[in-house]
CSV table of C-alpha atoms in Angstrom, one decimal:
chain,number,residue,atom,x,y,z
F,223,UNK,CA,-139.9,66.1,-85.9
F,224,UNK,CA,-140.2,64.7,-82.4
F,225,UNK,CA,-142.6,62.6,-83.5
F,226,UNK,CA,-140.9,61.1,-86.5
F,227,UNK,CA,-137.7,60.4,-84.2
F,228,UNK,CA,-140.2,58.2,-82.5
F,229,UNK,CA,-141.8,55.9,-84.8
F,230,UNK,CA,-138.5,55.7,-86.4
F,231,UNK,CA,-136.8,54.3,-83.3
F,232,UNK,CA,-139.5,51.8,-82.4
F,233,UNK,CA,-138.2,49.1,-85.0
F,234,UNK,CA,-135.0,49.3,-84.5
F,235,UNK,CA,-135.5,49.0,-80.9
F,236,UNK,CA,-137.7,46.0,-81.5
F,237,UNK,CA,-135.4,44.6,-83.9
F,238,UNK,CA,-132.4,44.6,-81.3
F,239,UNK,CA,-135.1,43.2,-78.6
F,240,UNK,CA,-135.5,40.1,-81.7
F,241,UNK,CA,-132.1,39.6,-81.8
F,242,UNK,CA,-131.0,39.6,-78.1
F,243,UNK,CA,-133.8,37.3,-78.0
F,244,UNK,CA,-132.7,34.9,-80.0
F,245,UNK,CA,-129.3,34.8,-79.2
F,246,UNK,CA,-129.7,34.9,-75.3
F,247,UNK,CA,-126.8,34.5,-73.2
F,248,UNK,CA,-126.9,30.7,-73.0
F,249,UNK,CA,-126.6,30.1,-76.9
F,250,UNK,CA,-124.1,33.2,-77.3
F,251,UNK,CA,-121.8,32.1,-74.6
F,252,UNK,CA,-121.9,28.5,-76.5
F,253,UNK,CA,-120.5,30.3,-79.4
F,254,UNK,CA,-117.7,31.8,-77.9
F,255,UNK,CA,-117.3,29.5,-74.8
F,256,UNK,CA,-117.4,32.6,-72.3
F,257,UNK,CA,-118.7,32.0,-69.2
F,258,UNK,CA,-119.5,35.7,-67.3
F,259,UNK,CA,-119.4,36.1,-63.9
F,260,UNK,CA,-122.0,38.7,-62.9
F,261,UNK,CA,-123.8,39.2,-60.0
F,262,UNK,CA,-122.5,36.6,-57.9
F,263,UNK,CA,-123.4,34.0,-60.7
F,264,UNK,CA,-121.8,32.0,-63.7
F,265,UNK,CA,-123.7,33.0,-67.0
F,266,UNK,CA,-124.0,30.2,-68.3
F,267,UNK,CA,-124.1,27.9,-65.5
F,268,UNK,CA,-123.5,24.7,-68.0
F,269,UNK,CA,-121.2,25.0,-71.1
F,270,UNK,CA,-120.8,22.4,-73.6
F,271,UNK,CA,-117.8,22.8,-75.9
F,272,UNK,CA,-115.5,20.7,-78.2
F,273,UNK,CA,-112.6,18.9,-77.6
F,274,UNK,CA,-109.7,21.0,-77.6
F,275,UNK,CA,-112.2,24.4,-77.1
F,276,UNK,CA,-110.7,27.5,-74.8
F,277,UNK,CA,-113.5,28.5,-72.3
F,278,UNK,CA,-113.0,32.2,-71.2
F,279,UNK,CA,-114.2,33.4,-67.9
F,280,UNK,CA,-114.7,36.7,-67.5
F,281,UNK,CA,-115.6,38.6,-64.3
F,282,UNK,CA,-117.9,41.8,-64.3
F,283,UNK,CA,-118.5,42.0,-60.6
F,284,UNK,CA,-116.6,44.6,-58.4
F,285,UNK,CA,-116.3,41.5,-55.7
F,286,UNK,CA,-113.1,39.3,-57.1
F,287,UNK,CA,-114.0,35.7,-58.2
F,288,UNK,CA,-111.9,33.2,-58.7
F,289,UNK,CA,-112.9,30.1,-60.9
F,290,UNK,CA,-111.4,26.3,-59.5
F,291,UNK,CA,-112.1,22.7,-61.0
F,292,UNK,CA,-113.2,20.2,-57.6
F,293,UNK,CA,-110.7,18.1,-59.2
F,294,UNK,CA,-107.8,20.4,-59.4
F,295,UNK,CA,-107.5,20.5,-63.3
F,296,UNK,CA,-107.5,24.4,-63.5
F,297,UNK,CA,-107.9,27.3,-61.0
F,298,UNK,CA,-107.3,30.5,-61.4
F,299,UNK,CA,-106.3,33.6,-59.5
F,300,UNK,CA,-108.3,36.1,-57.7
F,301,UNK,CA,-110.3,37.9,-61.0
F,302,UNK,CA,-111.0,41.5,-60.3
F,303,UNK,CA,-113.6,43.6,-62.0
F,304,UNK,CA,-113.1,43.0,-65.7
F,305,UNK,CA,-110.2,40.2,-65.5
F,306,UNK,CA,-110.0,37.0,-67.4
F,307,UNK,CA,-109.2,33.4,-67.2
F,308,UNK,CA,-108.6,30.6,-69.7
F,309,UNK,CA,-108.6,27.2,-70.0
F,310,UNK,CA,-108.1,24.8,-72.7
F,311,UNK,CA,-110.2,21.7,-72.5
F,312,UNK,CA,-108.2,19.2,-74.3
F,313,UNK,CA,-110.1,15.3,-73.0
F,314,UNK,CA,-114.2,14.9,-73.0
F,315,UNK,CA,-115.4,14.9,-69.6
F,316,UNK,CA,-117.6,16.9,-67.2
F,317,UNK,CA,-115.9,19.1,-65.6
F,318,UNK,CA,-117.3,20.9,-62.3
F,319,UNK,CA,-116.2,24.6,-61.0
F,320,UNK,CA,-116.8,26.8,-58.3
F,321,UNK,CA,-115.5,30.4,-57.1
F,322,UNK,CA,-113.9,29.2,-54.2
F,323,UNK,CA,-114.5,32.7,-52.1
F,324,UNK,CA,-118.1,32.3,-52.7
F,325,UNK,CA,-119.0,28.2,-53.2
F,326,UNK,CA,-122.0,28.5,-53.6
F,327,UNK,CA,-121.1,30.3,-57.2
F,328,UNK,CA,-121.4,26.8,-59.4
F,329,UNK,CA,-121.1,25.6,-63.2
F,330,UNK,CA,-120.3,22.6,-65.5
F,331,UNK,CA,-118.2,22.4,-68.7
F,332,UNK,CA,-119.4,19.4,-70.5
F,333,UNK,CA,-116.9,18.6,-73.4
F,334,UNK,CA,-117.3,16.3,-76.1
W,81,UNK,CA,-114.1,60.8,-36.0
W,82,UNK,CA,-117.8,59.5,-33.9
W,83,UNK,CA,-117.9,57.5,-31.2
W,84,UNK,CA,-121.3,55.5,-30.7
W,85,UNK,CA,-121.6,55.7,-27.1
W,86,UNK,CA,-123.9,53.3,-25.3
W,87,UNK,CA,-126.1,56.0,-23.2
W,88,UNK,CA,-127.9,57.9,-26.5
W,89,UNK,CA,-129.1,55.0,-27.9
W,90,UNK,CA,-129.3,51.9,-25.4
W,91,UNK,CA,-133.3,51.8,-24.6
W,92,UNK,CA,-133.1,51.7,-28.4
W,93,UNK,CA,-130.6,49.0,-28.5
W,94,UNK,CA,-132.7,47.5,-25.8
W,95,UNK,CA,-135.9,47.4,-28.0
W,96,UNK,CA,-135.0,45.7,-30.8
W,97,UNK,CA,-133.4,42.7,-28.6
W,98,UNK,CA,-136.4,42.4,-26.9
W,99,UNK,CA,-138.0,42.7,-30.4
W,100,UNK,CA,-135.4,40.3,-32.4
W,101,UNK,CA,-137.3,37.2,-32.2
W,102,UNK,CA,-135.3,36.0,-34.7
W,103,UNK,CA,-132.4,36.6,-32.2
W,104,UNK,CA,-130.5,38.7,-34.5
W,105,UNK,CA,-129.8,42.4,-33.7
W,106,UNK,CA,-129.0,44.6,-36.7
W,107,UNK,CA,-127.9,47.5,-34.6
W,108,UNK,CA,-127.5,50.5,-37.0
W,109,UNK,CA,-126.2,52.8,-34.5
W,110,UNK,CA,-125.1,52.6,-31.0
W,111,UNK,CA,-122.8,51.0,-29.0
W,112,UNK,CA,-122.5,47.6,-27.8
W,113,UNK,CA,-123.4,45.8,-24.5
W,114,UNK,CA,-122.2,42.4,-22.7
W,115,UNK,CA,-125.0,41.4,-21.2
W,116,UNK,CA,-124.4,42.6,-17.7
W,117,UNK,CA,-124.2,46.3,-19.5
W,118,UNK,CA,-127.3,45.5,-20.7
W,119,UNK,CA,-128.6,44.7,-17.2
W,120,UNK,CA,-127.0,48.0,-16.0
W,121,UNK,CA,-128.5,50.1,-19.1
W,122,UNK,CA,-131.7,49.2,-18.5
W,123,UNK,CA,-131.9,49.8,-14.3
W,124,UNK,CA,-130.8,53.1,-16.0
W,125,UNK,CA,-127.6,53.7,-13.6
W,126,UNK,CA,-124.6,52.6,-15.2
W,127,UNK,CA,-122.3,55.4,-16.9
W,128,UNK,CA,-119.8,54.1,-20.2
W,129,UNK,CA,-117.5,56.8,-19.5
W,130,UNK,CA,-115.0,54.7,-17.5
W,131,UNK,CA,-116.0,51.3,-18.1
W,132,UNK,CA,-112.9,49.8,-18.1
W,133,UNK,CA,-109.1,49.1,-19.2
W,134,UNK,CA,-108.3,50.0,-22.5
W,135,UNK,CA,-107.6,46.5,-24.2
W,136,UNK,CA,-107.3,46.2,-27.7
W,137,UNK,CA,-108.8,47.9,-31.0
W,138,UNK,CA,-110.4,45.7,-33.6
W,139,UNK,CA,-109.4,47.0,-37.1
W,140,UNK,CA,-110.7,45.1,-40.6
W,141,UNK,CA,-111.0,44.3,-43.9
W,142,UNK,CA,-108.4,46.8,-45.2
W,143,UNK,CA,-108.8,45.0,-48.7
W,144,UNK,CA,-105.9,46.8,-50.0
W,145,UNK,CA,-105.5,47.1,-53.8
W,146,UNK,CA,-109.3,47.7,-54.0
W,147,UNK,CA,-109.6,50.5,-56.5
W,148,UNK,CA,-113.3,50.4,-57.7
W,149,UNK,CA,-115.4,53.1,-57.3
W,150,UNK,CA,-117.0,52.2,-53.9
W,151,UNK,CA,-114.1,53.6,-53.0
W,152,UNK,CA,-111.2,54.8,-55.3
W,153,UNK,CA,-108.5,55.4,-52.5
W,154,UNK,CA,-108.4,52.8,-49.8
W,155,UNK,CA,-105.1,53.6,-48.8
W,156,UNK,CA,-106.4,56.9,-48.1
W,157,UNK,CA,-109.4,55.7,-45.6
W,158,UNK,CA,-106.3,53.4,-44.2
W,159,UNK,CA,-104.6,56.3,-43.2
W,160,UNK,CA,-107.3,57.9,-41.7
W,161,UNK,CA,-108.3,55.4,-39.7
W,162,UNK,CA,-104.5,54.9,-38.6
W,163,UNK,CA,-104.9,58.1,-37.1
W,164,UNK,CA,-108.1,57.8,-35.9
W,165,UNK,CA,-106.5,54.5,-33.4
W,166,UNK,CA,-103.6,56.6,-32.9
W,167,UNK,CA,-105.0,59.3,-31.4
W,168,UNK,CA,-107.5,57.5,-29.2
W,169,UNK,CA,-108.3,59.5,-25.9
W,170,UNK,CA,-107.0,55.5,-24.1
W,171,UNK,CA,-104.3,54.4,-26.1
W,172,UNK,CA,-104.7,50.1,-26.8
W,173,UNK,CA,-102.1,47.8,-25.6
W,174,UNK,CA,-102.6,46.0,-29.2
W,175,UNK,CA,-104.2,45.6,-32.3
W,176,UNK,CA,-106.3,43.2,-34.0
W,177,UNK,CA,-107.0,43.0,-37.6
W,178,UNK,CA,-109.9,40.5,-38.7
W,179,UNK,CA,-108.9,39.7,-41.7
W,180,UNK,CA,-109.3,40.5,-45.5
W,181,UNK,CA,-106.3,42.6,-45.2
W,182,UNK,CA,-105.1,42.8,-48.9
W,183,UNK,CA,-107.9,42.5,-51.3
W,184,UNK,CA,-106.3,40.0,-54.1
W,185,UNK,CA,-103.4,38.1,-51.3
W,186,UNK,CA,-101.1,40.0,-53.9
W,187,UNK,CA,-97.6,40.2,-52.3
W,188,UNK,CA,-97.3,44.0,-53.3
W,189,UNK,CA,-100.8,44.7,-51.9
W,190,UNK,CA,-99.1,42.8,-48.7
W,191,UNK,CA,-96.2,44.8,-48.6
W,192,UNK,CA,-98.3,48.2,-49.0
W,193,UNK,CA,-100.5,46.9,-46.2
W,194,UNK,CA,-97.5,46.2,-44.1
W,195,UNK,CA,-95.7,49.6,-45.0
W,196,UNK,CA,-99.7,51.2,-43.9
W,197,UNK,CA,-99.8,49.1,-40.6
W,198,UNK,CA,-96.4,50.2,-39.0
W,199,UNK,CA,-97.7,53.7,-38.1
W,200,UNK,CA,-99.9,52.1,-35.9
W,201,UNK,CA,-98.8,53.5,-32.4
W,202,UNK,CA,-99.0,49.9,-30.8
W,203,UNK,CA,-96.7,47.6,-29.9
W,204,UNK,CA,-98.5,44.3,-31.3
W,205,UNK,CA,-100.7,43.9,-34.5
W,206,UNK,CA,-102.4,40.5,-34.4
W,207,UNK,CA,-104.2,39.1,-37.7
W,208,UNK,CA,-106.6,36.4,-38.6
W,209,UNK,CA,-106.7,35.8,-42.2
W,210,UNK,CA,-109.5,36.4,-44.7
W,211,UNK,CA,-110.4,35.1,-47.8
W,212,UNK,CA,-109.4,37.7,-49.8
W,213,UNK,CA,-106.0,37.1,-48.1
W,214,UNK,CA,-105.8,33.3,-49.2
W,215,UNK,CA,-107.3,33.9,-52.6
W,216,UNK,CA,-104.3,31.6,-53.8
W,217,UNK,CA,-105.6,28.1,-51.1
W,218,UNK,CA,-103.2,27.8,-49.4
W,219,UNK,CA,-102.2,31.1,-48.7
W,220,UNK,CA,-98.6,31.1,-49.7
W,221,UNK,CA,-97.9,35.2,-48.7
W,222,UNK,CA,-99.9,35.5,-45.7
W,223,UNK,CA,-98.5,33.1,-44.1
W,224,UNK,CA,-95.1,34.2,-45.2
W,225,UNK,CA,-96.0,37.4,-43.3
W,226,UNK,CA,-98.0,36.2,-40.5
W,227,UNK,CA,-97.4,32.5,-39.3
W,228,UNK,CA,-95.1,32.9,-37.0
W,229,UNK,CA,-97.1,33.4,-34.4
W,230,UNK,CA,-99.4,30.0,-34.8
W,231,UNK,CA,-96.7,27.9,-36.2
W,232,UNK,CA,-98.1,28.4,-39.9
W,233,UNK,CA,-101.5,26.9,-38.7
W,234,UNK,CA,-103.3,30.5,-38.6
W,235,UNK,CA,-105.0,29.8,-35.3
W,236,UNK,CA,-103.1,30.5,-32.1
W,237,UNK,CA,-103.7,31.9,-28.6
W,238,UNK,CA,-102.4,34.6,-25.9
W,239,UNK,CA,-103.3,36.0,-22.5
W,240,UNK,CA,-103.3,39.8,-21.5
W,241,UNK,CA,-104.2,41.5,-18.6
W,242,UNK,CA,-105.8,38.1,-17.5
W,243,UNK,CA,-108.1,37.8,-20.8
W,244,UNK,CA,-107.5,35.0,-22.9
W,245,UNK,CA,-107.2,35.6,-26.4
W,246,UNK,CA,-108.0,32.9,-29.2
W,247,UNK,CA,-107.0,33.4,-32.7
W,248,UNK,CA,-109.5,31.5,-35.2
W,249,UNK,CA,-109.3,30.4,-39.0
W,250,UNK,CA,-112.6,29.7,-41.2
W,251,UNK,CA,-112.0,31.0,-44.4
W,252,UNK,CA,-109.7,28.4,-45.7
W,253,UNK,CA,-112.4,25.1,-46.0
W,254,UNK,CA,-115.5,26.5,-47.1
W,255,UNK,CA,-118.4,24.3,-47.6
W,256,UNK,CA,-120.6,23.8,-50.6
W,257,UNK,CA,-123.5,26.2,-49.1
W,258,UNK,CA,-120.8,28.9,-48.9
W,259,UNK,CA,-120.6,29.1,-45.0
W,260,UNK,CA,-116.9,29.3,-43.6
W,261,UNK,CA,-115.4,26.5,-41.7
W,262,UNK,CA,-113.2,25.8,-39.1
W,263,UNK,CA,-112.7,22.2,-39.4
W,264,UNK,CA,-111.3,19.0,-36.9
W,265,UNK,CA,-108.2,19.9,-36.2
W,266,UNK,CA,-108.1,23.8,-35.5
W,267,UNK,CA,-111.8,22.6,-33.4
W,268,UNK,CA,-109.3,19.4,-31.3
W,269,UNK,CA,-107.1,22.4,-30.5
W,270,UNK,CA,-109.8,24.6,-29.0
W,271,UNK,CA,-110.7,22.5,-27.1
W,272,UNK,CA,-107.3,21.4,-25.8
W,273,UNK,CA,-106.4,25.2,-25.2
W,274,UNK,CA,-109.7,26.4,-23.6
W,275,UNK,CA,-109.7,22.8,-21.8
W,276,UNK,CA,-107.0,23.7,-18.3
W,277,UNK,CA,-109.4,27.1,-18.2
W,278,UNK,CA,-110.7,28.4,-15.5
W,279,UNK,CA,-114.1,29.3,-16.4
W,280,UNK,CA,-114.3,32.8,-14.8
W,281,UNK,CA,-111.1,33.8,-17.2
W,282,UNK,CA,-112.9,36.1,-20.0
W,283,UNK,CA,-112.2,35.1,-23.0
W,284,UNK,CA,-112.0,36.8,-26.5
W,285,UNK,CA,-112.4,35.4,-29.9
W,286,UNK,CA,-111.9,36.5,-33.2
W,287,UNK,CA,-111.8,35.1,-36.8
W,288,UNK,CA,-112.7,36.8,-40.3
W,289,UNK,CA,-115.9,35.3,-41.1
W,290,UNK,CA,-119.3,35.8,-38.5
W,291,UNK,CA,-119.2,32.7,-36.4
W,292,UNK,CA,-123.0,32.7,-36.3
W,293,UNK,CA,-124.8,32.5,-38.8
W,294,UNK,CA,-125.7,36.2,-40.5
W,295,UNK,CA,-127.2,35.4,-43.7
W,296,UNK,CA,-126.5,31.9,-44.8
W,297,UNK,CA,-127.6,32.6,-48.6
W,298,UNK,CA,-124.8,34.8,-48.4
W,299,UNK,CA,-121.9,32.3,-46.9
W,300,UNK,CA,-122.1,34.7,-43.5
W,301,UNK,CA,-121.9,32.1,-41.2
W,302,UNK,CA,-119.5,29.5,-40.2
W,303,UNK,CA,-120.8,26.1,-40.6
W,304,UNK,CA,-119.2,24.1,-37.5
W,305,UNK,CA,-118.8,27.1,-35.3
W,306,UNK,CA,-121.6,25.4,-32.9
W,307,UNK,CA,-119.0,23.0,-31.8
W,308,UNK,CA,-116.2,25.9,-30.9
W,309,UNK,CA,-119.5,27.6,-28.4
W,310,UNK,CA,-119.9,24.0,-27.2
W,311,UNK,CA,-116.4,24.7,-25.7
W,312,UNK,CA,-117.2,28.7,-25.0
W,313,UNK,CA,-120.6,28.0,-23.8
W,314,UNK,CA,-118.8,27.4,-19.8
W,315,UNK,CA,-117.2,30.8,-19.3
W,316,UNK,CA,-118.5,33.5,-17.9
W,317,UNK,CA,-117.6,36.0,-20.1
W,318,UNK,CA,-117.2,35.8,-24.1
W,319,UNK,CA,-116.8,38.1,-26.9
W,320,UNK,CA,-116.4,36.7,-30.4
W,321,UNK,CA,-115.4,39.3,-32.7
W,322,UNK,CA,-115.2,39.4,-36.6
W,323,UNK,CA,-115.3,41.7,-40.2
W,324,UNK,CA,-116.1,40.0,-43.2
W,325,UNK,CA,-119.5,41.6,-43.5
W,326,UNK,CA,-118.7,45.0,-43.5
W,327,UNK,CA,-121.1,46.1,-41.3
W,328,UNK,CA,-121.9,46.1,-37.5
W,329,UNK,CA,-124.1,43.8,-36.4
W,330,UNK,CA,-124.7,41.8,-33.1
W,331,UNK,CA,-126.0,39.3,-31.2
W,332,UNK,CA,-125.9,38.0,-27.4
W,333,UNK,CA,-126.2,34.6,-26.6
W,334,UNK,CA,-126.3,33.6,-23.1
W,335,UNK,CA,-122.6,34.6,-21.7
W,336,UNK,CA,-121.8,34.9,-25.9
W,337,UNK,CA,-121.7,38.2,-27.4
W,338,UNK,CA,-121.1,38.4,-31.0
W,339,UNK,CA,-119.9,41.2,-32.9
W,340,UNK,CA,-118.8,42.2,-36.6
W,341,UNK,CA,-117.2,45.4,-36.9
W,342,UNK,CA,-117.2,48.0,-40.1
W,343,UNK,CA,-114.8,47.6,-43.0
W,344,UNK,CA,-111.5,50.4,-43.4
W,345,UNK,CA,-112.5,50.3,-47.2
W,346,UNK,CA,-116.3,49.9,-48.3
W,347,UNK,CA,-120.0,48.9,-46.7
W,348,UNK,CA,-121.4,46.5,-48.4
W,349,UNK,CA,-125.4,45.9,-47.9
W,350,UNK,CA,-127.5,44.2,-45.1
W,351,UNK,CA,-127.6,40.5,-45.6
W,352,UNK,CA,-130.1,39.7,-48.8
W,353,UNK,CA,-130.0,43.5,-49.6
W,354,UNK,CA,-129.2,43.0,-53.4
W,355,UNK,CA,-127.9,40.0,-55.7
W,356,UNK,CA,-124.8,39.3,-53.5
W,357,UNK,CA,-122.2,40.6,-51.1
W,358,UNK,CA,-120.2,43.1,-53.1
W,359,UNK,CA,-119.5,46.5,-52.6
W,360,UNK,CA,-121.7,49.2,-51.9
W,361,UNK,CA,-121.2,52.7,-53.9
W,362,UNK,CA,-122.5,55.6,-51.5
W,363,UNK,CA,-122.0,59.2,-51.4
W,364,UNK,CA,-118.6,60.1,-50.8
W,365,UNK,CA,-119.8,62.2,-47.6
W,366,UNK,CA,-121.7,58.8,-46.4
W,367,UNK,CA,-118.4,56.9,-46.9
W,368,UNK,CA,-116.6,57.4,-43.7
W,369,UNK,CA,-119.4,57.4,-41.6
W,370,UNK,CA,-120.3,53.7,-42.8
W,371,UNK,CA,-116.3,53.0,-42.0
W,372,UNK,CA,-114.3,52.4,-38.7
W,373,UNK,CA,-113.0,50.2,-36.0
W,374,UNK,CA,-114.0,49.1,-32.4
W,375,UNK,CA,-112.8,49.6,-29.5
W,376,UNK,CA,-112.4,47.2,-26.8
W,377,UNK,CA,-112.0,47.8,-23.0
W,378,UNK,CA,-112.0,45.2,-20.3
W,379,UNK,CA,-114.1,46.2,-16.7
W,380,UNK,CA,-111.8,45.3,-13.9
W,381,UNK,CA,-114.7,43.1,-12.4
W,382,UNK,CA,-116.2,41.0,-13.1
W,383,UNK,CA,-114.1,40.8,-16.3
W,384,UNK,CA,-116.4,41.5,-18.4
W,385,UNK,CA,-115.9,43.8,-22.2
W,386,UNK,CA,-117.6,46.7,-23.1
W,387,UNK,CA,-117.1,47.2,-27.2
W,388,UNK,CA,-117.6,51.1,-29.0
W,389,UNK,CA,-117.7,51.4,-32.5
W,390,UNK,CA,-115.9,54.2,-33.7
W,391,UNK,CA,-116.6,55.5,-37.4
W,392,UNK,CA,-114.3,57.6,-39.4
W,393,UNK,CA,-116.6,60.5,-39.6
């Protein structure tokens, strides 16, 4: 019975391992245009979205983030574990941000 | 509460500065020496028991409105360190709090701090901001709370019991690499107010970030503090004191000692120990021993500090 259990989970596992693979975090943040914030780093560090696209940053660190253009176009408030911030993107440009607690946290948001 | 006394552990404490090429102590026990106690230690006569005046107690990073699960009741370890200053054996003329005394500059986690803070049986509680407490930039409710006494600039200075006390800011410019800065203006106005000095006058300095440099992958360091030692480097006697880190660690410099004290909410790890500096979850009976405050006494000659770090448990 044990044994079954096993060779039955192996594909499935592999199949997930597939699919994670081929949708790593770079192409699935793309899609949504999230950006996580995760051990001290933007995932992913460069986004390029639409005109007019919402990017969502989310923050999964237990250390508050915060998320602030070098230009002064958006910033956002201190993001605790498991907050959120948003920001429409509404003219193509490149658009820089850091965490200003922790600058050496960086990423881009290239729209087009 | 545990107080790290110099005597158990100073030939320790000896060895790894005579071991820290790098010329950074991690001291992960034991008290703390100005140089001249060092001296002392090691001839093997000198006794901390009475070394001095009761000055002031260095509390920090309260981060109130924490709530993870490195620890799920900061207000909780507030208190007990409250009690832990207020029943001190030598009662301080005044407190300092390094900084990162909310943990999101929220105005209620202000008023909770403020509300926590005024059971503190002294009559002066002094405050550098952190960056926690300026998450906003400019750092709208601190300094609705606390500029008065630097004229909204953050950075200010006072003399007790003939110490000379400077107030410094370096969370509020920081640089591309992450380090902390002080920047020209609040460095013009050290200089002007250590300038008239006599240089025998001891001098203490504190300010939220380290303001050496730690770990610089990390941001722990402040990127122009070598300017602010060029004007400390004269006196006879300095003690530069910060939080930020969460963590003691220490290093002497010439007439310079440096010195971070622990957090009243959560360790975090050694510099490089992990993918950044966030929180560190430990046991809940480890908790309090890896929290507390130091205690700082002034020797009536030659002026010089003695610091003891006091943990919760």
């Amino acid at each position: 019975m044990t044994r079954d259990l096993r060779h039955r989970r192996i594909p499935i596992a592999l199949s997930g391992a597939l699919l994670f693979a081929m949708a790593g975090p770079a192409t699935w943040g793309a899609e949504t245009n999230t950006i996580i914030v995760k051990n001290f780093m933007f995932s992913p560090m460069s986004l390029t979205v639409p005109v007019g696209a919402t990017v969502t940053w989310k923050n999964l660190d237990g250390e508050p983030h915060t998320v602030v253009n070098d230009q002064g176009l958006f910033r956002s408030g201190g993001l605790d574990q498991n907050d959120s911030f948003s920001f429409k993107f509404d003219s193509p440009g490149t658009y820089r941000f850091i965490c200003s607690i922790h600058p050496t946290m960086m990423g881009t948001i290239v729209v087009k | 509460m545990s107080s790290e006394s110099i005597n158990p552990t100073r030939r320790g404490a000896l060895k790894c500065l005579a071991a820290g090429s790098a010329g950074t102590l991690f001291a992960l026990s034991g008290g703390v020496f100005t140089p001249i106690n060092l001296a002392m230690a090691a001839a093997g006569d000198y006794r901390v028991a009475n070394a001095g005046t009761p000055l002031f107690v260095q509390i920090s990073d309260s981060h109130i409105g924490f709530k993870a699960d490195a620890n799920p009741d900061v207000s909780g370890t507030v208190k007990r360190t409250i009690d832990l200053v207020n029943n001190l054996p030598d009662r301080p003329a005044f407190i300092v709090h390094t900084g990162d005394i909310t943990h999101l500059s929220k105005p209620e986690e202000f008023d909770l701090a403020a509300q926590l803070f005024s059971s503190l049986k002294a009559t002066e509680l002094h405050a550098v901001p952190g960056e926690h407490d300026v998450i906003d930039g400019p750092g709208k409710e601190y300094f609705a709370r606390f500029g008065r006494l630097s004229d909204n600039r953050g950075y200010y200075s006072f003399d007790h019991n003939g110490v000379h006390f400077v107030a410094l800011v370096n969370v509020m410019n920081f640089k591309a690499n992450g380090l902390g800065a002080l920047g020209d203006d609040q460095l013009a106005w050290l200089e002007n107010d250590l300038h008239a000095r006599s240089s025998s006058t001891p001098i203490a300095v504190f300010a939220h970030m380290p303001l050496w440099s730690v770990y610089e992958p990390w941001g722990w360091g402040t990127g122009d503090a070598d300017r602010a030692m060029a004007s400390l480097r004269r006196f006879g006697s300095v003690t530069v004191m910060n939080g930020h880190i969460h963590q003691i660690v220490q290093k002497i410099e010439g007439n310079i000692t440096f010195h971070t004290a622990r957090s009243m909410a959560y360790p975090q790890p050694t510099g490089g120990n992990g993918p950044g500096p966030g929180p560190l979850k430990v046991s809940p009976d480890l908790l309090p021993k890896m929290l507390g405050v130091t205690s700082v006494k002034v020797a009536r000659s030659p002026g010089m500090f003695a610091l003891d770090d006091i943990s919760l448990a």
